[in-house]
Amino acid sequence: MPTENDNSALDNLNFDNRFVRELPGDPEPDNFRRQVYFACYSWALPTPAKQPQVLAYSQEVADDLGLSAETCESEDFARVFAGSRLAKGMEAYALCYGGHQFGHWAGQLGDGRAINLGEVVNSRNQRYTLQLKGAGLTPYSRSADGLAVLRSSVREFLCSEAMHHLGVPTTRALSVTLTGQQVVRDMFYDGNPQREAGAVVCRVAQSFTRFGSFQIFTARDDLDSLKKLVDYTIRTDFPELGEPSIPVYLNWFKEVCRKTAEMVVHWQRVGFVHGVMNTDNMSILGLTIDYGPYGWLENYDPDWTPNTTDAQGRRYRFGNQAKIAYWNLVQLANALYPLIMRAESLQQALLAFTETFDAGWQAMMAAKLGLIGFEPSEDEALVNELTQLLQTAETDMTLFYRQLADIDVSTGADSLAQFLAMLQQTSYEPLTDDGIEQATRWFEAYCLRSQRDSRLPLERRAAMNAVNPRYVLRNYLAQLAIDQAEQGDFALVRELLEVLRNPYAEQPDKESFAAKRPDWAKQRAGCSMLSCSS
Ligand code: AMP
Ligand code: MG
């Protein structure tokens, strides 16, 4: 692909493509589907888009890369980030990885529709890999087309940025661009394929290495490549751990356990359900990655999964995410075993997950409730009773915790009435007599417990509002933005992006974005149920 227009700011980005320079690559230069051995990546050029049009971009990610608004609004930006032109310094490649899908080893997966463009080092010496998702076929595309549609691309773009602003570790998104090409998808897998608008998201992360990137080498008994990738990852992304050695491998694995646990605690805090926690969708940096059929809890329900493919077993339901993260880490430990050969030490290192998750979860729940710390003897029951209450009343999780901060916990009857009214107002079902009784008991216990902390009301409120968001990417809001974008109107995508930049702030003119799910959205596809078709 020619590099033209040397005047573009994009040609002045500082690329240092260490991954392809230092790791073993696939010697085959041609782009056809195949099994790729002894390599971390294959060369794969993006398919040029017919008519690139930027739908939205993230100001913060652009800033991190040193790109001005003028550059982001230029035609050249649209061309580069739709895959029509490689800027100077870009090298295009797809990653080789495997993974366990829904608990079963699936063999080689790889970047079937993601094409990396290289690593930008910014003026602060921070390293960012740029990656186009939906830019065409790669050697890893298997039987699929390498493309992505507008709806899933808008969902990935908005959610990556929303999660970042919520303080959840995540891959980022620079832009979402229409390609001008139609893509055929059978959204419900029911024999009704439709033509949809094609789009490309430019994702940005320190690294896109996944658990499955290591697993593929062990599965193929390619320990040489396994060691190269492990050593590279430690030197590049975990340099503080020191030069690779067996003790450093163990410390590194422990660190991955910790980071993964912290990520899941954040998911539980904000009510995010990933939906496809396969090991190929687990970042080695503990970043939320691969936004597919994810969803946000509306009515609190630990059994909820947004993914229709997972409706039967509910493996990836909200309340199971920590268990699955641990299961995935066990698969990673198995993949690392041949390098370490110490089963007990790996077992020991896995405890870092449980310890970090348990401590993190307790601190997080205490913070959500406005308590200074978690006192297991008492607070365990307080939290269990509350989650039962929220589940029975079908209470909106986000609204409930946010509004709990406004309720005075120091007085008696008035605040109880206020609490019950709030609970009713944030619930999707009317409270029953039993529910009211349960709620009263809980609130009385909660007031007594809160009073022991002697927190000033303003201080309690501010602390709670810093962890309980006012705005999340409600499933129906994303769908409304998609409906409009499919009609060629991108205003709502941009407005949502803007609102979600400050999820903890009150935004009086944006109240409607914090509203309860409307009735029409309860059963609508895209709002309550999502397929993997994207
Ligand atoms: P996911 O469920 O999105 O994590 O995808 C699982 C695997 O399927 C990954 O290897 C993806 O790259 C691949 N894949 C998903 N959709 C497509 C597509 N439209 N074209 C090519 N590969 C795809
Ligand atoms: Mg994936």
PDB file of C-alpha atoms in Angstrom, residues 14 24 116 119 143 155 193 230 378 381 399 439 495:
ATOM      1  CA  ASN A  14       6.647   8.471  16.106  1.00  0.00           C
ATOM      2  CA  PRO A  24       9.096 -14.251  15.738  1.00  0.00           C
ATOM      3  CA  ASN A 116      -2.351  -3.731  14.091  1.00  0.00           C
ATOM      4  CA  GLU A 119       3.304   1.219  18.169  1.00  0.00           C
ATOM      5  CA  SER A 143     -14.572 -18.768   7.596  1.00  0.00           C
ATOM      6  CA  ARG A 155     -20.882  -0.215  20.924  1.00  0.00           C
ATOM      7  CA  PRO A 193     -29.278 -12.080   6.687  1.00  0.00           C
ATOM      8  CA  VAL A 230       6.795 -14.214  27.985  1.00  0.00           C
ATOM      9  CA  GLU A 378     -21.462  -7.427  60.111  1.00  0.00           C
ATOM     10  CA  ALA A 381     -24.852  -9.903  56.006  1.00  0.00           C
ATOM     11  CA  LEU A 399     -29.778   4.571  40.237  1.00  0.00           C
ATOM     12  CA  ALA A 439     -36.348  -2.940  53.019  1.00  0.00           C
ATOM     13  CA  GLU A 495     -23.565  13.363  22.748  1.00  0.00           C
TER      14      GLU A 495
END
